[in-house]
Coordinates of C-alpha atoms (C1' of nucleotides) in Angstrom, one line a residue:
Chain A
M236 CA -46.1 132.1 -172.6
Q237 CA -42.6 130.9 -171.8
F238 CA -42.0 127.7 -169.8
R239 CA -38.8 126.4 -168.2
V240 CA -37.6 122.9 -169.0
A241 CA -39.2 120.7 -166.3
Q242 CA -36.9 119.2 -163.6
K243 CA -36.9 118.4 -159.9
N244 CA -37.9 115.1 -158.2
R245 CA -41.3 114.7 -159.7
I246 CA -41.3 116.3 -163.1
F247 CA -45.0 116.5 -163.4
Q248 CA -45.1 118.5 -160.1
D249 CA -42.7 121.0 -161.7
V250 CA -45.0 121.3 -164.7
V251 CA -48.0 121.9 -162.4
S252 CA -46.2 124.6 -160.6
Q253 CA -45.1 126.4 -163.7
I254 CA -48.6 126.4 -165.2
E255 CA -50.1 127.4 -161.9
E256 CA -47.6 130.3 -161.7
A257 CA -48.6 131.4 -165.2
I258 CA -52.2 131.5 -164.1
F259 CA -51.5 133.4 -160.9
K260 CA -49.5 136.0 -162.9
K261 CA -52.4 136.3 -165.4
E262 CA -50.1 135.2 -168.2
L263 CA -52.9 132.6 -168.6
C264 CA -56.4 133.9 -168.2
P265 CA -59.8 132.2 -167.8
G266 CA -60.9 131.1 -171.3
D267 CA -57.4 130.7 -172.7
T268 CA -56.5 127.4 -174.2
L269 CA -53.2 125.9 -173.5
P270 CA -51.1 124.5 -176.3
S271 CA -51.8 120.8 -177.2
E272 CA -50.3 118.1 -175.2
R273 CA -47.9 117.3 -178.0
E274 CA -46.7 120.9 -178.0
L275 CA -46.5 121.3 -174.3
K276 CA -44.5 118.1 -174.0
E277 CA -41.9 119.8 -176.3
M278 CA -42.0 123.0 -174.3
F279 CA -41.3 121.3 -171.0
Q280 CA -39.1 118.7 -172.8
T281 CA -40.9 115.9 -171.1
S282 CA -42.9 112.8 -172.1
R283 CA -46.6 113.0 -172.9
G284 CA -47.4 110.7 -170.0
T285 CA -45.7 112.9 -167.5
L286 CA -47.3 116.0 -169.0
R287 CA -50.7 114.3 -168.8
E288 CA -50.2 113.6 -165.1
A289 CA -49.6 117.3 -164.6
L290 CA -52.7 118.2 -166.5
R291 CA -54.7 115.7 -164.4
V292 CA -53.6 117.5 -161.2
L293 CA -54.5 120.9 -162.6
E294 CA -57.8 119.6 -163.7
Q295 CA -58.5 118.2 -160.2
K296 CA -57.6 121.5 -158.7
G297 CA -60.2 123.0 -160.8
L298 CA -57.7 125.3 -162.6
I299 CA -58.2 123.9 -166.1
E300 CA -60.9 121.9 -167.9
I301 CA -60.0 119.4 -170.7
R302 CA -62.0 119.4 -173.9
L303 CA -62.0 116.6 -176.3
G304 CA -61.5 116.6 -180.1
A305 CA -60.0 119.0 -182.6
G306 CA -59.7 122.6 -181.2
G307 CA -60.0 121.1 -177.8
G308 CA -57.3 121.0 -175.1
A309 CA -56.8 122.4 -171.6
V310 CA -58.9 125.6 -171.0
V311 CA -58.1 127.8 -168.1
K312 CA -61.2 128.0 -165.8
D313 CA -62.4 131.1 -164.0
A314 CA -62.4 130.2 -160.2
P315 CA -61.9 126.8 -158.8
T316 CA -64.8 126.9 -156.3
G317 CA -65.8 123.4 -157.2
S318 CA -62.8 121.9 -155.6
F319 CA -63.7 123.6 -152.4
S320 CA -67.2 122.0 -152.5
D321 CA -65.7 118.7 -153.4
S322 CA -63.4 118.7 -150.4
L323 CA -66.3 119.2 -148.1
A324 CA -68.4 116.5 -149.8
L325 CA -65.4 114.2 -149.4
L326 CA -65.2 114.8 -145.7
I327 CA -68.9 114.1 -145.3
R328 CA -68.7 110.9 -147.3
L329 CA -65.7 109.8 -145.1
Q330 CA -67.9 110.5 -142.1
K331 CA -65.5 112.9 -140.7
I332 CA -68.3 115.4 -140.6
S333 CA -71.8 114.5 -139.6
L334 CA -75.1 116.0 -140.6
T335 CA -75.4 117.4 -137.2
H336 CA -72.1 119.2 -137.4
L337 CA -72.9 120.5 -140.8
S338 CA -76.3 121.8 -139.7
E339 CA -74.7 123.6 -136.7
F340 CA -72.1 125.1 -138.9
R341 CA -74.7 126.3 -141.3
E342 CA -76.6 127.9 -138.4
G343 CA -73.6 130.0 -137.5
I344 CA -72.8 131.0 -141.0
E345 CA -76.4 132.0 -141.9
G346 CA -76.7 133.9 -138.7
T347 CA -73.5 135.9 -139.4
V348 CA -74.5 136.5 -143.0
A349 CA -77.9 137.8 -141.9
A350 CA -76.3 140.1 -139.4
L351 CA -73.9 141.5 -141.9
A352 CA -76.7 141.9 -144.5
A353 CA -78.7 143.9 -142.0
E354 CA -75.8 146.3 -141.7
R355 CA -75.2 146.6 -145.4
A356 CA -78.4 146.1 -147.3
E357 CA -79.3 148.9 -149.6
P358 CA -82.8 149.9 -150.8
G359 CA -82.4 147.8 -154.0
D360 CA -81.5 144.7 -152.0
I361 CA -84.5 145.2 -149.8
D362 CA -86.7 145.4 -152.9
T363 CA -85.3 142.1 -154.2
L364 CA -85.8 140.4 -150.9
E365 CA -89.4 141.6 -150.6
K366 CA -90.2 140.5 -154.1
L367 CA -89.0 137.0 -153.2
L368 CA -90.9 137.2 -150.0
L369 CA -94.1 137.8 -152.0
E370 CA -93.4 134.8 -154.1
A371 CA -92.7 132.7 -151.0
K372 CA -96.0 133.8 -149.5
Q373 CA -98.0 132.7 -152.5
Y374 CA -96.4 129.2 -152.5
A375 CA -96.8 128.9 -148.7
E376 CA -100.5 129.7 -149.0
Q377 CA -101.0 127.1 -151.6
G378 CA -99.8 124.4 -149.2
H379 CA -97.2 121.8 -149.0
R380 CA -97.5 120.5 -152.6
Y381 CA -95.7 123.7 -153.6
W382 CA -92.8 122.9 -151.2
D383 CA -90.3 122.6 -153.9
D384 CA -91.1 126.0 -155.3
F385 CA -91.1 127.5 -151.8
Y386 CA -87.8 125.9 -151.1
E387 CA -86.3 127.3 -154.2
I388 CA -87.3 130.8 -153.1
D389 CA -85.9 130.1 -149.7
K390 CA -82.6 129.1 -151.2
Q391 CA -82.5 132.3 -153.4
M392 CA -83.1 134.5 -150.4
H393 CA -80.2 133.0 -148.5
Q394 CA -78.1 133.5 -151.6
I395 CA -79.2 137.2 -151.9
L396 CA -78.4 137.7 -148.2
A397 CA -74.9 136.3 -148.8
E398 CA -74.4 138.6 -151.8
I399 CA -75.4 141.6 -149.7
T400 CA -72.5 140.9 -147.4
D401 CA -70.3 141.6 -150.4
N402 CA -67.9 139.1 -149.2
P403 CA -67.2 136.3 -151.7
L404 CA -66.1 134.0 -148.9
Y405 CA -69.5 134.1 -147.3
I406 CA -71.2 133.7 -150.7
L407 CA -69.0 130.7 -151.5
I408 CA -69.2 129.0 -148.1
S409 CA -72.9 129.4 -147.6
E410 CA -73.5 128.0 -151.1
I411 CA -71.2 125.1 -150.5
V412 CA -72.7 124.2 -147.2
H413 CA -76.1 124.4 -148.7
E414 CA -75.1 122.2 -151.6
N415 CA -73.9 119.5 -149.3
I416 CA -76.8 119.7 -146.9
H417 CA -79.5 119.9 -149.5
Q418 CA -79.7 116.2 -150.4
Y419 CA -80.4 115.3 -146.7
Y420 CA -83.1 117.9 -146.5
N421 CA -84.9 116.3 -149.5
Q422 CA -84.2 112.8 -148.2
Y423 CA -85.4 113.2 -144.6
L424 CA -87.7 116.1 -144.5
S425 CA -91.4 115.8 -144.3
I426 CA -93.2 119.1 -144.7
D427 CA -96.8 119.9 -144.0
D428 CA -98.8 123.1 -144.4
R429 CA -98.1 124.3 -140.9
R430 CA -94.4 123.9 -141.3
M431 CA -94.4 125.8 -144.5
M432 CA -96.1 128.8 -142.8
E433 CA -93.6 128.6 -140.0
N434 CA -90.8 128.9 -142.5
Y435 CA -92.5 131.7 -144.3
Q436 CA -92.9 133.6 -141.0
D437 CA -89.1 133.0 -140.4
L438 CA -88.3 134.6 -143.8
C439 CA -90.6 137.6 -143.0
N440 CA -88.8 138.1 -139.7
I441 CA -85.4 137.9 -141.3
V442 CA -86.3 140.4 -144.1
N443 CA -87.9 142.8 -141.6
A444 CA -84.9 142.7 -139.4
V445 CA -82.6 143.3 -142.4
K446 CA -84.8 146.1 -143.5
A447 CA -84.7 147.7 -140.1
G448 CA -81.0 147.3 -139.9
Q449 CA -81.3 145.2 -136.8
A450 CA -78.3 142.9 -137.0
D451 CA -78.9 140.9 -133.8
A452 CA -82.5 140.2 -134.7
A453 CA -81.6 139.2 -138.2
Q454 CA -79.0 136.8 -136.9
T455 CA -81.3 135.3 -134.4
H456 CA -84.1 134.8 -136.9
A457 CA -81.8 133.3 -139.5
Q458 CA -80.3 130.9 -137.0
Y459 CA -83.8 129.9 -135.8
H460 CA -84.9 129.4 -139.4
V461 CA -82.0 127.1 -140.3
R462 CA -82.4 125.3 -137.0
R463 CA -85.9 124.3 -137.9
F464 CA -84.6 122.0 -140.6
S465 CA -82.3 120.2 -138.2
Q466 CA -85.3 119.7 -135.9
Y467 CA -87.5 118.5 -138.7
M468 CA -84.8 116.0 -139.6
S469 CA -84.1 114.8 -136.0
A470 CA -87.9 114.2 -135.7
A471 CA -88.1 112.3 -139.0
L472 CA -85.1 110.2 -138.1
Q473 CA -86.5 109.3 -134.6
D474 CA -90.0 108.5 -135.9
G475 CA -89.5 106.6 -139.2
T476 CA -86.1 105.1 -138.7
A477 CA -85.7 106.4 -142.2
E478 CA -82.5 104.4 -142.8
Q479 CA -81.5 104.5 -146.4
E480 CA -78.7 102.6 -148.1
G481 CA -75.2 102.7 -146.7
A482 CA -74.0 105.3 -144.2
D483 CA -75.9 107.0 -141.5
P484 CA -75.3 110.7 -142.1
V485 CA -76.1 111.7 -138.5
S486 CA -73.6 109.5 -136.8
D487 CA -70.6 111.2 -135.3
S488 CA -67.1 110.5 -136.5
Chain B
M182 CA -60.4 94.0 -152.2
Q183 CA -62.2 93.4 -155.5
F184 CA -62.2 95.8 -158.4
R185 CA -64.3 95.8 -161.5
V186 CA -62.6 96.0 -164.9
A187 CA -62.3 99.7 -165.6
Q188 CA -64.6 101.1 -168.3
K189 CA -66.5 104.3 -169.2
N190 CA -65.5 107.4 -171.2
R191 CA -62.4 108.2 -169.2
I192 CA -61.1 105.0 -167.8
F193 CA -58.9 106.7 -165.2
Q194 CA -62.0 108.3 -163.8
D195 CA -63.6 105.0 -163.4
V196 CA -60.6 103.7 -161.5
V197 CA -60.7 106.8 -159.3
S198 CA -64.3 106.2 -158.5
Q199 CA -63.8 102.5 -157.6
I200 CA -60.9 103.2 -155.3
E201 CA -62.8 106.1 -153.7
E202 CA -65.8 103.8 -153.2
A203 CA -63.6 101.2 -151.5
I204 CA -62.3 103.9 -149.1
F205 CA -65.8 105.1 -148.4
K206 CA -66.9 101.6 -147.6
K207 CA -63.9 101.1 -145.4
E208 CA -62.7 98.3 -147.5
L209 CA -59.6 100.4 -147.6
C210 CA -58.6 102.1 -144.3
P211 CA -56.1 104.8 -143.4
G212 CA -52.7 103.3 -143.3
D213 CA -53.5 100.5 -145.8
T214 CA -51.2 100.2 -148.8
L215 CA -52.7 99.6 -152.2
P216 CA -51.2 97.0 -154.4
S217 CA -48.4 98.1 -156.6
E218 CA -49.1 99.9 -159.9
R219 CA -48.2 96.9 -161.8
E220 CA -50.6 94.8 -159.9
L221 CA -53.4 97.4 -160.0
K222 CA -53.0 97.7 -163.7
E223 CA -53.8 94.0 -164.0
M224 CA -56.8 94.2 -161.6
F225 CA -58.4 97.1 -163.6
Q226 CA -57.1 95.6 -166.9
T227 CA -55.7 99.0 -167.9
S228 CA -52.4 100.4 -168.8
R229 CA -50.0 101.7 -166.3
G230 CA -50.2 105.2 -167.6
T231 CA -53.9 105.4 -167.2
L232 CA -53.7 103.9 -163.8
R233 CA -51.1 106.4 -162.8
E234 CA -53.4 109.3 -163.9
A235 CA -56.0 107.8 -161.5
L236 CA -53.5 107.7 -158.7
R237 CA -52.5 111.3 -159.4
V238 CA -56.2 112.4 -159.0
L239 CA -56.5 110.5 -155.7
E240 CA -53.3 111.9 -154.5
Q241 CA -54.5 115.4 -155.3
K242 CA -57.8 114.8 -153.5
G243 CA -55.7 113.9 -150.4
L244 CA -57.1 110.4 -150.2
I245 CA -53.7 108.7 -150.8
E246 CA -50.1 109.4 -150.4
I247 CA -47.5 107.9 -152.8
R248 CA -44.3 106.5 -151.3
L249 CA -41.2 105.8 -153.3
G250 CA -39.0 102.8 -153.4
A251 CA -39.4 99.1 -152.4
G252 CA -42.3 98.5 -150.0
G253 CA -43.7 101.9 -151.1
G254 CA -46.8 102.5 -153.1
A255 CA -50.1 104.3 -152.5
V256 CA -51.0 104.6 -148.8
V257 CA -54.6 105.5 -147.8
K258 CA -54.5 108.8 -145.8
D259 CA -56.7 109.6 -142.8
A260 CA -58.6 112.7 -143.6
P261 CA -58.1 114.9 -146.6
T262 CA -58.2 118.2 -144.8
G263 CA -55.3 119.4 -146.7
S264 CA -57.1 119.7 -150.0
F265 CA -59.6 121.9 -148.2
S266 CA -56.9 124.3 -147.1
D267 CA -55.3 124.2 -150.5
S268 CA -58.6 125.2 -152.2
L269 CA -58.8 128.3 -150.0
A270 CA -55.1 129.1 -150.6
L271 CA -55.8 128.8 -154.3
L272 CA -58.7 131.3 -154.3
I273 CA -56.5 133.7 -152.4
R274 CA -53.7 133.4 -154.8
L275 CA -56.1 133.9 -157.7
Q276 CA -57.2 137.1 -155.9
K277 CA -60.8 135.8 -155.7
I278 CA -60.7 136.5 -152.0
S279 CA -58.9 139.4 -150.4
L280 CA -57.3 139.7 -147.1
T281 CA -60.2 142.0 -146.0
H282 CA -62.7 139.3 -146.9
L283 CA -60.8 136.6 -145.1
S284 CA -60.4 138.7 -142.0
E285 CA -64.1 139.5 -141.9
F286 CA -64.9 135.8 -142.3
R287 CA -62.5 134.9 -139.5
E288 CA -64.3 137.4 -137.3
G289 CA -67.6 135.7 -137.8
I290 CA -66.2 132.2 -137.3
E291 CA -64.2 133.0 -134.2
G292 CA -67.2 134.8 -132.7
T293 CA -69.5 131.9 -133.3
V294 CA -66.8 129.5 -132.0
A295 CA -66.4 131.5 -128.8
A296 CA -70.2 131.6 -128.3
L297 CA -70.5 127.9 -128.7
A298 CA -67.5 127.3 -126.4
A299 CA -69.1 129.4 -123.7
E300 CA -72.2 127.2 -123.9
R301 CA -70.2 123.9 -123.9
A302 CA -67.0 124.4 -122.0
E303 CA -66.4 121.9 -119.1
P304 CA -64.3 122.5 -116.0
G305 CA -61.3 120.8 -117.6
D306 CA -61.5 123.1 -120.7
I307 CA -61.6 126.2 -118.4
D308 CA -58.5 124.9 -116.7
T309 CA -56.7 124.5 -120.0
L310 CA -57.6 127.9 -121.1
E311 CA -56.6 129.5 -117.8
K312 CA -53.2 127.8 -118.0
L313 CA -52.6 129.2 -121.4
L314 CA -53.8 132.6 -120.2
L315 CA -51.1 132.5 -117.5
E316 CA -48.5 131.8 -120.1
A317 CA -49.8 134.6 -122.3
K318 CA -49.7 137.0 -119.4
Q319 CA -46.0 136.2 -118.8
Y320 CA -45.1 136.8 -122.4
A321 CA -47.2 139.9 -122.6
E322 CA -45.5 141.4 -119.5
Q323 CA -42.1 140.8 -121.1
G324 CA -42.9 143.0 -124.0
H325 CA -43.1 142.9 -127.7
R326 CA -39.9 140.9 -128.2
Y327 CA -41.8 137.9 -127.0
W328 CA -44.6 138.5 -129.5
D329 CA -43.9 135.2 -131.3
D330 CA -44.4 133.2 -128.1
F331 CA -47.4 135.2 -127.2
Y332 CA -48.9 134.7 -130.7
E333 CA -48.3 130.9 -130.4
I334 CA -50.4 130.9 -127.2
D335 CA -53.0 133.0 -128.8
K336 CA -53.2 130.5 -131.7
Q337 CA -53.5 127.6 -129.3
M338 CA -56.3 129.3 -127.4
H339 CA -58.3 129.7 -130.5
Q340 CA -57.7 126.1 -131.3
I341 CA -58.9 125.0 -127.9
L342 CA -62.0 127.1 -128.2
A343 CA -62.7 125.4 -131.5
E344 CA -62.2 122.0 -130.0
I345 CA -64.6 122.8 -127.2
T346 CA -67.4 123.3 -129.7
D347 CA -66.9 119.6 -130.4
N348 CA -67.7 120.3 -134.1
P349 CA -64.9 119.1 -136.5
L350 CA -66.1 121.6 -139.1
Y351 CA -65.4 124.6 -136.8
I352 CA -62.1 123.0 -135.8
L353 CA -61.1 122.5 -139.4
I354 CA -62.4 125.9 -140.8
S355 CA -60.9 128.0 -138.1
E356 CA -57.6 126.2 -138.5
I357 CA -57.7 126.6 -142.3
V358 CA -58.6 130.3 -142.1
H359 CA -55.9 130.9 -139.6
E360 CA -53.3 129.1 -141.8
N361 CA -54.1 131.2 -144.7
I362 CA -54.2 134.5 -142.9
H363 CA -51.2 133.9 -140.7
Q364 CA -48.6 134.8 -143.3
Y365 CA -50.2 138.3 -143.7
Y366 CA -50.2 138.9 -140.0
N367 CA -46.4 138.2 -139.9
Q368 CA -45.9 140.2 -143.0
Y369 CA -47.8 143.4 -142.2
L370 CA -48.1 143.5 -138.5
S371 CA -46.1 145.7 -136.2
I372 CA -46.6 145.0 -132.5
D373 CA -45.6 147.2 -129.6
D374 CA -45.9 146.6 -125.9
R375 CA -49.3 148.4 -125.6
R376 CA -50.8 146.3 -128.4
M377 CA -49.6 143.1 -126.7
M378 CA -51.4 144.1 -123.5
E379 CA -54.5 144.9 -125.5
N380 CA -54.5 141.5 -126.9
Y381 CA -53.8 139.9 -123.6
Q382 CA -56.8 141.7 -122.2
D383 CA -58.9 140.4 -125.1
L384 CA -58.0 136.9 -124.2
C385 CA -58.9 137.5 -120.5
N386 CA -62.2 138.8 -121.5
I387 CA -62.9 135.8 -123.8
V388 CA -61.9 133.3 -121.2
N389 CA -63.9 135.0 -118.5
A390 CA -67.0 135.1 -120.7
V391 CA -66.5 131.4 -121.6
K392 CA -66.1 130.6 -117.9
A393 CA -69.2 132.4 -117.0
G394 CA -71.1 130.7 -119.8
Q395 CA -71.9 134.1 -121.4
A396 CA -72.1 133.3 -125.1
D397 CA -72.9 136.8 -126.3
A398 CA -70.0 138.3 -124.4
A399 CA -67.6 135.6 -125.6
Q400 CA -68.7 136.2 -129.2
T401 CA -68.3 140.0 -128.9
H402 CA -64.9 139.8 -127.3
A403 CA -63.6 137.2 -129.8
Q404 CA -64.8 139.3 -132.7
Y405 CA -63.2 142.3 -131.2
H406 CA -60.0 140.4 -130.6
V407 CA -59.7 139.2 -134.2
R408 CA -60.7 142.6 -135.5
R409 CA -57.7 144.2 -133.9
F410 CA -55.4 142.4 -136.3
S411 CA -57.3 143.7 -139.3
Q412 CA -57.0 147.2 -137.9
Y413 CA -53.3 146.8 -137.2
M414 CA -52.8 145.7 -140.8
S415 CA -55.0 148.5 -142.3
A416 CA -52.9 151.0 -140.3
A417 CA -49.6 149.4 -141.4
L418 CA -50.7 149.3 -145.0
Q419 CA -51.8 153.0 -144.9
D420 CA -48.6 154.2 -143.2
G421 CA -45.7 152.3 -144.7
T422 CA -47.1 151.5 -148.1
A423 CA -45.7 148.1 -147.3
E424 CA -45.9 146.8 -150.8
Q425 CA -44.1 143.6 -151.2
E426 CA -43.5 141.7 -154.4
G427 CA -46.4 140.8 -156.6
A428 CA -50.0 140.9 -155.7
D429 CA -51.7 143.3 -153.3
P430 CA -53.5 140.9 -150.9
V431 CA -56.0 143.6 -149.8
S432 CA -57.4 144.5 -153.2
D433 CA -60.9 143.3 -154.0
S434 CA -61.6 140.8 -156.8
Chain C
dT110 C1' -76.5 129.4 -204.4
dA111 C1' -77.5 127.1 -200.2
dT112 C1' -77.5 123.1 -197.7
dT113 C1' -76.2 118.6 -196.5
dT114 C1' -72.8 115.2 -196.5
dT115 C1' -68.3 113.5 -196.3
dA116 C1' -63.3 113.4 -195.8
dT117 C1' -59.4 115.3 -193.2
dA118 C1' -56.7 116.5 -189.6
dA119 C1' -56.0 118.0 -184.9
dT120 C1' -56.6 116.7 -180.2
dG121 C1' -57.3 114.0 -176.0
dG122 C1' -57.5 109.0 -174.3
dT123 C1' -55.2 104.6 -174.1
dC124 C1' -51.8 101.1 -174.5
dC125 C1' -47.2 98.8 -174.6
dA126 C1' -42.6 97.9 -173.5
dA127 C1' -38.7 99.4 -171.8
dC128 C1' -35.4 101.9 -168.7
dC129 C1' -34.1 105.0 -164.6
dA130 C1' -34.2 106.4 -159.5
dT131 C1' -35.2 105.3 -154.9
dT132 C1' -35.6 102.4 -151.1
dA133 C1' -36.3 98.2 -148.0
dT134 C1' -34.3 93.9 -147.3
dG135 C1' -31.2 90.5 -146.7
dA136 C1' -26.6 88.6 -147.8
dT137 C1' -21.9 89.4 -147.1
dG138 C1' -17.8 90.6 -144.9
dA139 C1' -14.9 92.9 -141.3
Chain D
dT79 C1' -22.1 92.6 -133.7
dC80 C1' -22.1 96.0 -136.9
dA81 C1' -21.1 98.1 -141.3
dT82 C1' -21.2 97.4 -146.3
dC83 C1' -23.0 96.0 -150.4
dA84 C1' -25.9 93.5 -153.8
dT85 C1' -30.6 92.5 -155.0
dA86 C1' -35.2 93.2 -156.0
dA87 C1' -39.5 95.7 -155.6
dT88 C1' -41.6 100.0 -156.5
dG89 C1' -42.6 104.5 -158.3
dG90 C1' -41.0 107.9 -162.1
dT91 C1' -40.1 108.6 -166.9
dT92 C1' -39.7 107.8 -171.8
dG93 C1' -41.1 107.1 -176.8
dG94 C1' -43.9 105.5 -180.0
dA95 C1' -48.1 103.7 -181.5
dC96 C1' -53.1 103.5 -182.1
dC97 C1' -58.1 104.7 -181.1
dA98 C1' -62.1 108.0 -180.3
dT99 C1' -63.9 112.5 -180.6
dT100 C1' -64.6 116.8 -182.8
dA101 C1' -64.0 121.1 -185.6
dT102 C1' -63.1 122.4 -190.1
dA103 C1' -63.1 122.4 -194.8
dA104 C1' -64.0 120.1 -199.0
dA105 C1' -67.3 117.9 -201.8
dA106 C1' -71.7 116.4 -203.1
dT107 C1' -76.4 117.4 -203.5
dA108 C1' -80.8 119.9 -203.7

DNA sequence: TATTTTATAATGGTCCAACCATTATGATGA
DNA sequence: TCATCATAATGGTTGGACCATTATAAAATA
C-alpha cells in the first residue's frame, strides 16, 4: 500500500479518493485493516483531524468500519449495500417518497422478479420454494396468531425468488424496499384468518407459476400478492385513523 | 432552532442525529444556512473538530452542502438523491454489479414505467411525447452522425414516461440507472443508420401503445427497446475485444 | 500447571488554540 | 459611477494534548 501525499482544495477529499482507489484496485480487500490514524497521518502528511474527516466519509459510504481499542482501526467492509438502504430511508423520512409510491414500486419489482424467476428456476429452487410453502401452509392453518411466523416465510420466499433471478441488483433492491416498507406493514396492518389464507393462496399461485415456467402468470400473482398489503393498509388507515406520532407516511410529497 | 448538548458514545454521531432530526421536522428547510462552525460548537458544547466530523457525515449523506468563505457555511439541501446514485456507482466500481445485471434491471424498470405510463398518460403527456418523437424522427433520418442528438431525445422520452407514472421513486431510479449505464453505452456502442431507425421505430411503438392505453404492449416495446442496447454492446464486446483500462464491466461478481 | 487478575500499550474519540485560504461586504479612491 | 482594496467572517488545516476502550502480555493466584 502506497499513498501519495495529500493535496488539492480539500485535503480530506483527496485522502478519501486515494483510499477509495486502493479499494477499487483490490490493493485493500474486505477484512483488511488500514494503518492506525497516527500512521496514516504520516503517510498522507496531513493532520489527524483532517485524516479523521476522510475516515468519517469512508465510513459513511459504507466502505470501512471503525473499531475501537487496541488492534482496532479502520477495517475494509465487503459491500456497501447499507448506504443504499440508508439513502432510501432518508428520502422516506424527508417525505420525498410516500408509502403509496414505495408500495407501487415494490409491486413492479416483485412482479418482474417473479417473472424472471419463472424463466430461470431450477429444480432445486422449486424444492426450496415448496418446502417454504409447506411451512407457510401450516402457519396459515393455525390462524392469525401465527402471522409473524407466516410473514417470515413470506419474506424468505420473496428473497429466494430474487436470488433465483441471479441478479444482485434485484436481490439488493427488493431487500431494501422490503426493509423500508416492513415497519409500516407491522404498524398499520390488521390480519385475520381469512386474509392469511388469501396470502397463502397467493404464494401457492406464485410458486405454481414459477414451477410451470409461466412468467406472465408469476408476475401477475406476485403483483397481486404485494398489492394486498397496500389495500390492507389503505383500509386500516381509512377506518381507524391510525395516526401515530409525527409524519403521515401516506401523504404525497 | 434549539439543540441539546451532545453526548453518547460518539459525540459527532449525536450531533448528526440532532441536525438530521431538525431537518426531518422541517425546523431546518432546504436553503437554510446553519450557524457557523464556531457557533454550532458552542450550541452542542463540543470541539470544532468533532463538530466538523458531524458536518462531514451530513455532507456525505447529501443533507447539507458546505460553502466556503464569508457568508458561507452549511446549507440544507433539497433532496439527497445524489447519495442514492453514488451508492449504485460504488457497487458498480466494486464489481458487485455487472453491466449485464444493470442492463437487465433497467429492462424491468423501463418496462414497468412504460406500462404505468400507458395507464396514466393524459392528453398533454401524449403531446409532449409526440413532439419528441418528431424530433427523434428528424435526427434518425439524418443518419448516425446525429446519434448524440437522437440519444438525447431518447433519454428525454424515458424521463417523460417516468414522470407520467407520477411516482418519484420510478423517476429517481430510472434516472439513476440511466446515469450509471450511460457511460458504457458511449464507450461500447457502435451505431449505424439501420440501428438508429430500429430505435426510432421502438420509440414509435412505445408512444403508440401509451397513447392507446395498452400497458402490456408499452411494457413489451420498452423492454425490447432497452434490450437492443445490451445486444449492441454484447456484439461490440465479442467483436472488437474492446478492452479499455482497468476493470471489465461485464464480468460477474 | 492452569486460570484469573492486573498492568501495559495501542488505538480511536475528544478537546484546545492557533493559523491559513476563501469570499462577501463595505470603505476608499479614481 | 465604477473599480480597487482593506476588513472581517467563515471553512480548512495543523499540532499537541488527554481520555476511553480494548487486546495483549505479564503477574498473581488457585
